[in-house]
Short mmCIF file of C-alpha atoms in Angstrom, two decimals:
data_model
loop_
_atom_site.label_atom_id
_atom_site.label_comp_id
_atom_site.label_asym_id
_atom_site.label_seq_id
_atom_site.Cartn_x
_atom_site.Cartn_y
_atom_site.Cartn_z
CA MET A 1 -9.00 -27.53 37.19
CA LYS A 2 -9.70 -25.11 34.34
CA LYS A 3 -6.93 -24.52 31.82
CA THR A 4 -5.46 -21.02 32.02
CA VAL A 5 -5.54 -19.35 28.61
CA ALA A 6 -5.28 -16.11 26.74
CA VAL A 7 -7.76 -15.75 23.87
CA PHE A 8 -7.04 -14.32 20.46
CA TRP A 9 -10.26 -13.31 18.72
CA PHE A 10 -10.03 -13.45 14.91
CA ARG A 11 -12.35 -11.06 13.08
CA ARG A 12 -11.32 -9.17 9.94
CA ASP A 13 -7.84 -10.70 10.03
CA LEU A 14 -8.19 -14.29 8.84
CA ARG A 15 -4.49 -15.06 8.59
CA ILE A 16 -1.57 -16.04 10.79
CA GLU A 17 1.20 -14.16 8.99
CA ASP A 18 1.95 -10.61 10.18
CA ASN A 19 -1.15 -10.46 12.36
CA VAL A 20 -0.43 -7.88 15.06
CA GLY A 21 -2.95 -8.96 17.69
CA PHE A 22 -2.15 -12.64 17.22
CA TYR A 23 1.55 -11.91 17.48
CA GLU A 24 1.02 -9.96 20.72
CA ALA A 25 -1.10 -12.75 22.16
CA LEU A 26 1.62 -15.30 21.49
CA ARG A 27 4.11 -13.10 23.35
CA SER A 28 2.08 -13.54 26.53
CA ASN A 29 2.89 -16.15 29.17
CA ASP A 30 -0.40 -18.01 28.74
CA GLN A 31 -1.41 -20.63 26.23
CA VAL A 32 -3.31 -18.91 23.43
CA LEU A 33 -6.74 -20.12 22.38
CA PRO A 34 -7.54 -18.98 18.80
CA LEU A 35 -11.21 -17.99 18.53
CA PHE A 36 -13.68 -17.07 15.79
CA ILE A 37 -17.30 -16.14 16.44
CA PHE A 38 -20.04 -16.49 13.85
CA ASP A 39 -22.08 -13.52 14.99
CA PRO A 40 -25.82 -13.92 14.25
CA ASP A 41 -26.23 -10.15 14.47
CA ILE A 42 -24.08 -9.99 11.33
CA LEU A 43 -25.20 -13.16 9.56
CA ASP A 44 -28.95 -13.14 10.19
CA PRO A 45 -29.71 -9.86 8.35
CA LEU A 46 -28.13 -11.23 5.14
CA GLU A 47 -31.03 -11.78 2.74
CA ASP A 48 -29.23 -14.19 0.40
CA ARG A 49 -28.86 -17.59 2.03
CA ASN A 50 -26.44 -18.40 -0.79
CA ASP A 51 -24.29 -15.34 -0.03
CA PRO A 52 -20.88 -15.99 -1.64
CA ARG A 53 -19.12 -13.85 0.98
CA VAL A 54 -20.16 -16.29 3.69
CA THR A 55 -18.84 -19.17 1.59
CA TYR A 56 -15.54 -17.35 1.08
CA MET A 57 -15.21 -16.58 4.79
CA HIS A 58 -16.03 -20.19 5.68
CA GLN A 59 -13.38 -21.48 3.27
CA ARG A 60 -10.78 -19.11 4.73
CA LEU A 61 -11.63 -20.26 8.25
CA GLU A 62 -11.11 -23.87 7.22
CA LEU A 63 -7.71 -22.98 5.78
CA LEU A 64 -6.86 -21.06 8.94
CA ASN A 65 -7.85 -24.06 11.04
CA GLU A 66 -5.65 -26.32 8.93
CA GLU A 67 -2.67 -24.02 9.54
CA LEU A 68 -3.30 -24.05 13.27
CA MET A 69 -3.64 -27.84 13.29
CA LEU A 70 -0.19 -28.12 11.73
CA MET A 71 1.03 -26.28 14.84
CA GLY A 72 -0.78 -28.72 17.13
CA SER A 73 -3.59 -26.29 17.87
CA CYS A 74 -7.00 -25.53 16.38
CA LEU A 75 -9.54 -22.78 15.83
CA TRP A 76 -12.37 -22.59 18.35
CA VAL A 77 -15.50 -21.56 16.48
CA ILE A 78 -18.66 -20.48 18.27
CA HIS A 79 -21.96 -19.54 16.63
CA ASP A 80 -23.56 -17.12 19.06
CA GLN A 81 -23.63 -13.48 20.11
CA PRO A 82 -20.11 -12.46 21.20
CA ILE A 83 -21.30 -11.81 24.77
CA ASN A 84 -22.63 -15.37 25.04
CA ALA A 85 -19.53 -16.79 23.38
CA PHE A 86 -17.25 -15.23 26.00
CA LYS A 87 -19.52 -16.30 28.83
CA GLN A 88 -19.11 -19.84 27.51
CA LEU A 89 -15.33 -19.54 27.34
CA ILE A 90 -15.14 -18.09 30.85
CA GLU A 91 -17.13 -21.08 32.12
CA GLU A 92 -14.85 -23.57 30.39
CA PHE A 93 -11.43 -21.90 30.82
CA SER A 94 -9.62 -19.63 33.20
CA VAL A 95 -9.39 -16.74 30.73
CA GLN A 96 -6.72 -14.22 31.72
CA VAL A 97 -6.78 -11.81 28.79
CA VAL A 98 -8.41 -11.37 25.37
CA TYR A 99 -6.45 -10.03 22.41
CA THR A 100 -7.94 -8.84 19.14
CA ASN A 101 -7.40 -6.36 16.32
CA ASN A 102 -9.33 -3.11 16.21
CA ASP A 103 -12.42 -2.62 14.10
CA TYR A 104 -13.75 0.86 13.42
CA GLU A 105 -17.35 0.38 12.30
CA PRO A 106 -20.14 1.56 14.64
CA TYR A 107 -21.50 -1.93 15.30
CA ALA A 108 -18.02 -3.29 16.02
CA ILE A 109 -17.22 -0.46 18.43
CA LYS A 110 -20.48 -1.05 20.33
CA ARG A 111 -19.91 -4.82 20.34
CA ASP A 112 -16.35 -4.52 21.63
CA ALA A 113 -17.43 -2.12 24.39
CA ALA A 114 -20.01 -4.65 25.60
CA VAL A 115 -17.46 -7.49 25.52
CA ARG A 116 -14.90 -5.35 27.32
CA ASP A 117 -17.42 -4.59 30.09
CA LEU A 118 -18.29 -8.27 30.49
CA LEU A 119 -14.63 -9.27 30.69
CA LYS A 120 -13.90 -6.53 33.19
CA GLU A 121 -16.59 -7.96 35.48
CA HIS A 122 -14.64 -11.23 35.49
CA GLY A 123 -11.23 -9.62 35.91
CA VAL A 124 -10.21 -10.31 32.32
CA ALA A 125 -8.22 -7.72 30.37
CA PHE A 126 -9.11 -6.79 26.78
CA HIS A 127 -6.41 -5.55 24.36
CA GLY A 128 -7.04 -4.25 20.84
CA TYR A 129 -4.35 -3.58 18.23
CA LYS A 130 -4.01 -1.76 14.94
CA ASP A 131 -3.84 -4.29 12.11
CA GLN A 132 -6.14 -3.62 9.14
CA VAL A 133 -4.78 -0.13 8.44
CA ILE A 134 -1.43 1.65 8.42
CA PHE A 135 -2.77 4.62 10.42
CA GLU A 136 -5.87 4.55 12.60
CA LYS A 137 -8.19 6.67 14.73
CA ASP A 138 -6.35 9.82 15.82
CA GLU A 139 -2.93 9.14 14.29
CA ILE A 140 -3.54 11.56 11.41
CA LEU A 141 -5.19 14.81 12.45
CA LYS A 142 -5.06 18.42 11.33
CA SER A 143 -3.02 20.95 13.29
CA ASP A 144 -6.14 21.94 15.23
CA GLY A 145 -6.71 18.34 16.35
CA ARG A 146 -9.68 17.72 14.08
CA PRO A 147 -9.89 14.86 11.55
CA TYR A 148 -9.28 15.47 7.87
CA THR A 149 -12.35 15.59 5.66
CA VAL A 150 -10.61 16.32 2.33
CA PHE A 151 -8.73 13.45 0.74
CA THR A 152 -5.89 15.45 -0.83
CA SER A 153 -4.80 16.94 2.50
CA TYR A 154 -5.24 13.62 4.28
CA SER A 155 -3.20 11.68 1.72
CA ARG A 156 -0.40 14.23 1.83
CA ARG A 157 -0.13 13.87 5.61
CA TRP A 158 -0.52 10.08 5.35
CA LYS A 159 2.52 9.87 3.05
CA CYS A 160 4.57 12.12 5.32
CA MET A 161 3.70 9.91 8.28
CA LEU A 162 4.72 6.81 6.31
CA SER A 163 8.16 8.28 5.70
CA GLU A 164 8.46 9.27 9.37
CA LYS A 165 7.29 5.91 10.74
CA PRO A 166 8.68 3.02 8.65
CA ILE A 167 6.46 -0.05 8.54
CA GLN A 168 7.43 -2.87 10.87
CA LEU A 169 6.30 -6.44 10.24
CA CYS A 170 5.64 -8.87 13.06
CA GLU A 171 8.50 -11.21 13.82
CA ALA A 172 8.33 -15.01 13.88
CA LEU A 173 5.47 -16.38 15.98
CA ALA A 174 6.03 -18.19 19.28
CA LYS A 175 4.04 -21.19 18.08
CA ASP A 176 4.74 -23.20 21.21
CA HIS A 177 2.50 -20.75 23.08
CA LEU A 178 -0.58 -21.97 21.23
CA LEU A 179 -3.09 -24.03 23.20
CA GLN A 180 -2.55 -27.61 22.13
CA CYS A 181 -5.75 -29.34 21.10
CA GLU A 182 -7.09 -31.80 18.62
CA GLY A 183 -8.71 -30.41 15.50
CA LEU A 184 -12.24 -29.16 15.96
CA LYS A 185 -14.75 -29.26 13.14
CA ILE A 186 -15.91 -25.84 12.01
CA SER A 187 -19.66 -25.29 11.89
CA SER A 188 -21.00 -26.20 8.46
CA LEU A 189 -22.56 -23.57 6.24
CA GLU A 190 -25.84 -25.46 6.50
CA SER A 191 -25.81 -25.24 10.30
CA LEU A 192 -25.37 -21.49 9.93
CA GLY A 193 -28.39 -21.32 7.64
CA PHE A 194 -26.44 -20.87 4.39
CA THR A 195 -25.62 -22.92 1.32
CA SER A 196 -22.35 -23.02 -0.58
CA THR A 197 -21.71 -21.06 -3.76
CA GLU A 198 -19.17 -21.71 -6.49
CA ARG A 199 -18.29 -18.06 -7.12
CA ILE A 200 -14.60 -17.65 -7.88
CA VAL A 201 -12.48 -14.97 -6.25
CA LYS A 202 -9.66 -14.05 -8.60
CA PRO A 203 -6.12 -14.41 -7.25
CA ILE A 204 -4.28 -11.29 -6.12
CA ASP A 205 -2.03 -9.72 -8.74
CA LEU A 206 0.64 -7.38 -7.39
CA SER A 207 3.05 -8.11 -10.23
CA LEU A 208 5.40 -5.53 -11.64
CA GLU A 209 3.44 -5.62 -14.90
CA MET A 210 0.14 -4.82 -13.21
CA LEU A 211 1.55 -2.09 -10.98
CA SER A 212 3.47 -0.38 -13.78
CA GLN A 213 0.36 -0.24 -16.00
CA TYR A 214 -2.17 0.49 -13.28
CA GLU A 215 -2.47 4.22 -13.92
CA LEU A 216 -2.91 3.66 -17.66
CA LEU A 217 -5.36 0.73 -17.60
CA ARG A 218 -7.30 0.88 -14.32
CA ASN A 219 -10.26 2.73 -15.91
CA ILE A 220 -10.61 0.34 -18.85
CA PRO A 221 -13.26 -2.21 -17.75
CA ALA A 222 -12.67 -4.54 -20.70
CA VAL A 223 -9.09 -5.15 -19.51
CA ASP A 224 -8.37 -7.20 -16.39
CA ALA A 225 -5.78 -4.75 -15.11
CA THR A 226 -6.45 -4.45 -11.38
CA SER A 227 -4.97 -6.22 -8.36
CA HIS A 228 -8.05 -8.15 -7.14
CA LEU A 229 -6.81 -7.19 -3.71
CA SER A 230 -9.99 -5.76 -2.22
CA VAL A 231 -11.60 -9.02 -1.07
CA ALA A 232 -8.43 -10.11 0.71
CA LEU A 233 -8.17 -6.74 2.46
CA ARG A 234 -11.83 -6.92 3.44
CA PHE A 235 -11.40 -10.27 5.20
CA GLY A 236 -7.83 -9.68 6.28
CA THR A 237 -6.38 -12.67 4.46
CA ILE A 238 -3.42 -10.47 3.49
CA SER A 239 -1.42 -8.00 5.56
CA ILE A 240 -1.90 -4.35 4.60
CA ARG A 241 1.67 -3.70 5.78
CA ARG A 242 3.13 -6.22 3.36
CA VAL A 243 1.02 -4.77 0.57
CA VAL A 244 2.14 -1.18 1.20
CA LEU A 245 5.78 -2.20 1.47
CA GLY A 246 5.48 -3.79 -1.96
CA VAL A 247 3.63 -0.99 -3.75
CA LYS A 248 4.61 2.28 -2.06
CA GLN A 249 6.66 3.47 -5.04
CA TYR A 250 3.56 3.25 -7.28
CA GLU A 251 1.73 6.40 -6.27
CA HIS A 252 -1.56 5.89 -8.11
CA PHE A 253 -1.99 2.41 -6.67
CA LEU A 254 -0.94 3.58 -3.22
CA ASN A 255 -3.55 6.34 -3.40
CA GLU A 256 -6.29 3.73 -3.69
CA LEU A 257 -5.12 2.17 -0.42
CA ILE A 258 -5.07 5.61 1.19
CA TRP A 259 -8.65 6.25 0.04
CA ARG A 260 -9.63 3.11 1.95
CA GLU A 261 -8.07 4.42 5.16
CA PHE A 262 -9.47 7.91 4.56
CA PHE A 263 -13.02 6.60 4.46
CA MET A 264 -12.36 4.41 7.52
CA GLN A 265 -11.28 7.39 9.60
CA VAL A 266 -14.23 9.44 8.33
CA LEU A 267 -16.60 6.70 9.48
CA TYR A 268 -14.80 6.41 12.82
CA HIS A 269 -15.01 10.13 13.55
CA TYR A 270 -18.41 10.73 11.93
CA PRO A 271 -20.46 7.54 12.46
CA ASN A 272 -23.65 9.41 11.58
CA VAL A 273 -22.69 9.11 7.88
CA VAL A 274 -24.10 5.57 7.98
CA TRP A 275 -27.61 7.05 8.07
CA GLU A 276 -27.14 10.71 7.11
CA SER A 277 -25.39 12.77 4.48
CA PHE A 278 -21.99 14.05 5.60
CA LYS A 279 -23.22 17.46 4.49
CA PRO A 280 -26.51 17.73 6.46
CA ASP A 281 -28.06 20.21 4.01
CA TYR A 282 -28.22 17.47 1.39
CA ASP A 283 -30.62 15.42 3.47
CA ARG A 284 -33.22 17.99 2.37
CA ILE A 285 -33.08 16.77 -1.23
CA GLU A 286 -36.49 15.61 -2.45
CA TRP A 287 -35.57 12.31 -4.09
CA VAL A 288 -37.95 10.79 -6.63
CA ASN A 289 -37.27 7.22 -5.39
CA ASP A 290 -39.24 5.46 -8.12
CA GLU A 291 -39.24 1.75 -7.22
CA GLU A 292 -39.69 0.53 -10.80
CA CYS A 293 -36.80 2.68 -12.00
CA PHE A 294 -34.68 1.36 -9.13
CA LEU A 295 -35.49 -2.23 -10.14
CA GLN A 296 -34.48 -1.52 -13.75
CA TRP A 297 -31.18 -0.13 -12.47
CA CYS A 298 -30.60 -3.15 -10.21
CA GLU A 299 -31.23 -5.58 -13.06
CA GLY A 300 -29.22 -3.68 -15.67
CA ARG A 301 -32.19 -2.71 -17.86
CA THR A 302 -31.76 1.06 -18.06
CA GLY A 303 -30.94 1.27 -21.78
CA PHE A 304 -27.55 2.79 -21.03
CA PRO A 305 -24.95 0.11 -21.83
CA MET A 306 -22.19 1.19 -19.45
CA VAL A 307 -24.66 1.22 -16.55
CA ASP A 308 -26.32 -2.05 -17.52
CA ALA A 309 -23.05 -3.91 -18.10
CA GLY A 310 -21.79 -2.82 -14.71
CA MET A 311 -24.91 -3.89 -12.86
CA ARG A 312 -25.00 -7.25 -14.61
CA GLU A 313 -21.34 -7.82 -13.79
CA LEU A 314 -22.05 -6.96 -10.16
CA ASN A 315 -25.03 -9.30 -9.96
CA GLU A 316 -23.11 -12.21 -11.47
CA THR A 317 -19.64 -11.78 -9.97
CA GLY A 318 -19.98 -9.52 -6.93
CA MET A 319 -17.34 -7.21 -8.42
CA MET A 320 -17.24 -4.16 -10.68
CA ASN A 321 -14.51 -1.96 -12.12
CA ASN A 322 -14.14 1.21 -10.05
CA ARG A 323 -14.78 3.51 -13.01
CA VAL A 324 -18.00 1.65 -13.74
CA ARG A 325 -19.01 1.81 -10.07
CA MET A 326 -18.89 5.60 -10.33
CA VAL A 327 -20.90 5.61 -13.56
CA THR A 328 -23.64 3.33 -12.20
CA ALA A 329 -23.85 5.24 -8.92
CA SER A 330 -23.99 8.60 -10.65
CA PHE A 331 -26.75 7.41 -12.96
CA LEU A 332 -28.89 6.28 -10.01
CA THR A 333 -28.47 9.43 -7.96
CA LYS A 334 -28.07 12.12 -10.60
CA HIS A 335 -30.20 10.87 -13.52
CA LEU A 336 -32.87 8.83 -11.73
CA LEU A 337 -32.78 11.08 -8.64
CA ILE A 338 -32.90 8.07 -6.32
CA ASP A 339 -31.49 8.37 -2.80
CA TRP A 340 -27.85 7.27 -2.59
CA ARG A 341 -28.80 5.12 0.43
CA TRP A 342 -30.84 2.85 -1.85
CA GLY A 343 -27.84 2.23 -4.08
CA GLU A 344 -25.47 1.88 -1.15
CA ALA A 345 -27.70 -0.80 0.38
CA TYR A 346 -27.88 -2.72 -2.91
CA PHE A 347 -24.10 -2.66 -3.32
CA ALA A 348 -23.79 -3.78 0.31
CA ARG A 349 -25.82 -6.89 -0.53
CA LYS A 350 -23.90 -7.70 -3.70
CA LEU A 351 -20.24 -6.65 -3.40
CA MET A 352 -17.75 -9.38 -2.53
CA ASP A 353 -15.38 -6.70 -1.23
CA TYR A 354 -18.05 -4.79 0.69
CA GLU A 355 -16.71 -2.54 3.42
CA LEU A 356 -19.12 -0.16 5.11
CA SER A 357 -16.69 2.75 5.16
CA SER A 358 -15.61 2.56 1.51
CA ASN A 359 -19.09 1.80 0.21
CA ASN A 360 -20.62 4.67 2.16
CA GLY A 361 -17.81 7.07 1.35
CA ASN A 362 -17.83 6.36 -2.36
CA TRP A 363 -21.61 6.58 -2.68
CA GLN A 364 -21.66 9.91 -0.88
CA TRP A 365 -18.73 11.09 -3.03
CA VAL A 366 -20.68 10.34 -6.22
CA ALA A 367 -23.94 11.74 -4.85
CA GLY A 368 -22.16 14.94 -3.83
CA THR A 369 -23.36 14.59 -0.24
CA GLY A 370 -20.07 13.47 1.26
CA CYS A 371 -16.83 15.00 2.50
CA ASP A 372 -15.60 16.17 -0.88
CA ALA A 373 -14.53 19.55 -2.14
CA ALA A 374 -16.08 19.03 -5.60
CA PRO A 375 -19.47 20.67 -6.26
CA TYR A 376 -22.69 18.67 -6.35
CA PHE A 377 -23.12 19.30 -10.10
CA ARG A 378 -20.44 16.72 -11.00
CA ILE A 379 -22.54 14.29 -13.04
CA PHE A 380 -21.12 11.40 -15.07
CA ASN A 381 -22.59 11.10 -18.56
CA PRO A 382 -22.83 7.32 -19.19
CA GLU A 383 -22.67 7.73 -22.96
CA GLN A 384 -19.52 9.84 -22.82
CA GLN A 385 -18.00 7.42 -20.32
CA LEU A 386 -18.70 4.54 -22.72
CA ARG A 387 -17.05 6.31 -25.64
CA ARG A 388 -14.02 7.20 -23.54
CA PHE A 389 -13.38 4.00 -21.62
CA ASP A 390 -14.93 1.25 -23.76
CA PRO A 391 -14.71 2.65 -27.30
CA GLU A 392 -14.60 -0.79 -28.93
CA GLU A 393 -17.59 -1.91 -26.81
CA LYS A 394 -15.78 -5.04 -25.63
CA TYR A 395 -16.93 -4.64 -22.03
CA ILE A 396 -20.58 -3.96 -22.73
CA ARG A 397 -20.87 -6.77 -25.28
CA ARG A 398 -19.38 -9.19 -22.76
CA TRP A 399 -22.20 -8.48 -20.30
CA ILE A 400 -25.08 -7.51 -22.61
CA PRO A 401 -25.49 -10.26 -25.23
CA GLU A 402 -28.64 -8.62 -26.63
CA TYR A 403 -26.92 -5.26 -27.14
CA GLY A 404 -27.62 -3.91 -30.62
CA THR A 405 -30.80 -5.95 -31.03
CA SER A 406 -34.46 -5.10 -30.55
CA ALA A 407 -34.35 -7.02 -27.25
CA TYR A 408 -32.19 -4.36 -25.62
CA PRO A 409 -34.32 -1.67 -23.91
CA HIS A 410 -34.48 1.93 -25.03
CA PRO A 411 -32.91 4.54 -22.70
CA MET A 412 -35.21 5.01 -19.75
CA VAL A 413 -34.52 8.74 -19.35
CA ASP A 414 -33.32 11.69 -21.38
CA LEU A 415 -29.86 12.51 -20.02
CA GLY A 416 -30.18 16.25 -20.54
CA GLU A 417 -33.61 16.56 -18.95
CA SER A 418 -32.78 14.29 -16.03
CA ARG A 419 -29.59 16.21 -15.38
CA LEU A 420 -31.48 19.50 -15.19
CA ARG A 421 -34.07 17.91 -12.88
CA THR A 422 -31.34 16.82 -10.50
CA LEU A 423 -29.57 20.18 -10.52
CA SER A 424 -32.89 21.84 -9.69
CA ALA A 425 -33.58 19.41 -6.82
CA TYR A 426 -30.14 20.00 -5.32
CA LYS A 427 -30.43 23.77 -5.66
CA GLN A 428 -33.84 23.78 -4.01
CA ALA A 429 -32.51 21.72 -1.09
CA LEU A 430 -29.66 24.14 -0.53
CA ASN A 431 -31.80 27.24 -1.00
CA ARG A 432 -34.13 26.12 1.76
CA MET A 433 -31.23 26.54 4.17
CA GLU A 434 -30.54 30.14 3.17
#
């Protein structure tokens, strides 16, 4: 006789506390089987077999499994395509319903539709819940029913909605509804085709000191004055509801969280932005796309210290100050005239906190091709940015030990000439549409 179970499918929500879908699953009448799937369609394309994000995720899964074992249960981990994983579970158990939390990326939507169809064939219900955002999908729309494409208007409505719909946290879990089982060993990194890395993820800082100084210090890369929250939000090891409840009185910090949701809803409503410019006319830009120049940018050898320090920090730590992210991205697209998609793809390989929506949205914002009211001729001058935000050169000297010596490369482009070249290329692209 097969055991009758409900399945909760962990994805971007690797925690037990205040997990909406998990909470709803435990309210059901069936024993809940906690599931995680190592999806080869996600893992196999990763070029770095020592990818620190995989190590971090694996560590979090082990911690999650330990928590479940303390409750007499365990995490079922399957390394296979999701369709095959659920076929396996249906063979082994009498699965009544599958619970999970919503994901809004194009691949995830397609994957979930395929799983839903398979489950329907076997009479199994599939329920998705809002968990990784405060507002999702069509909750925030303009008066005409269309999605917002300008951040200022979106954020204003987002804040109004927050005041109208107070945040509710999930209550205590019905832990006795968990499927009781002996601890199962999680697939090793080696069996997944990866090796472990020692990269350190800094602990989250949501202290009063950090929040009160955030507006003043967030753009100073030499000062460690940010929350280090982004990795936890990316993997769902912290509840966005708890975070917002704790920071909602700090508007500048809250705005950063709203930007994250803004880009998520843009991606959800306009999935073509993964491959195309949000503003279609800008796909007519004739990029230079010099591979040697791109390599110099990737390796932090451009001769512009703010750019080089940022890229070296990214390559070594997987993180970069947001101000510096804008400077490095602007230099690639506006001074080297290299397609924003090249830079987006490189950041996607390197960022510990990589999220498709935010990465895509921010790159298109800097390139001037995205859903932004600012004109395309916004170009960051890396020398001015250095003087303004790292005047004592503490940041650049930390990451460029040869700075100030003959070993440091000369600037690879003239900023004035390259700026004019870019403005001309953008104008020509737009003129061709007239």
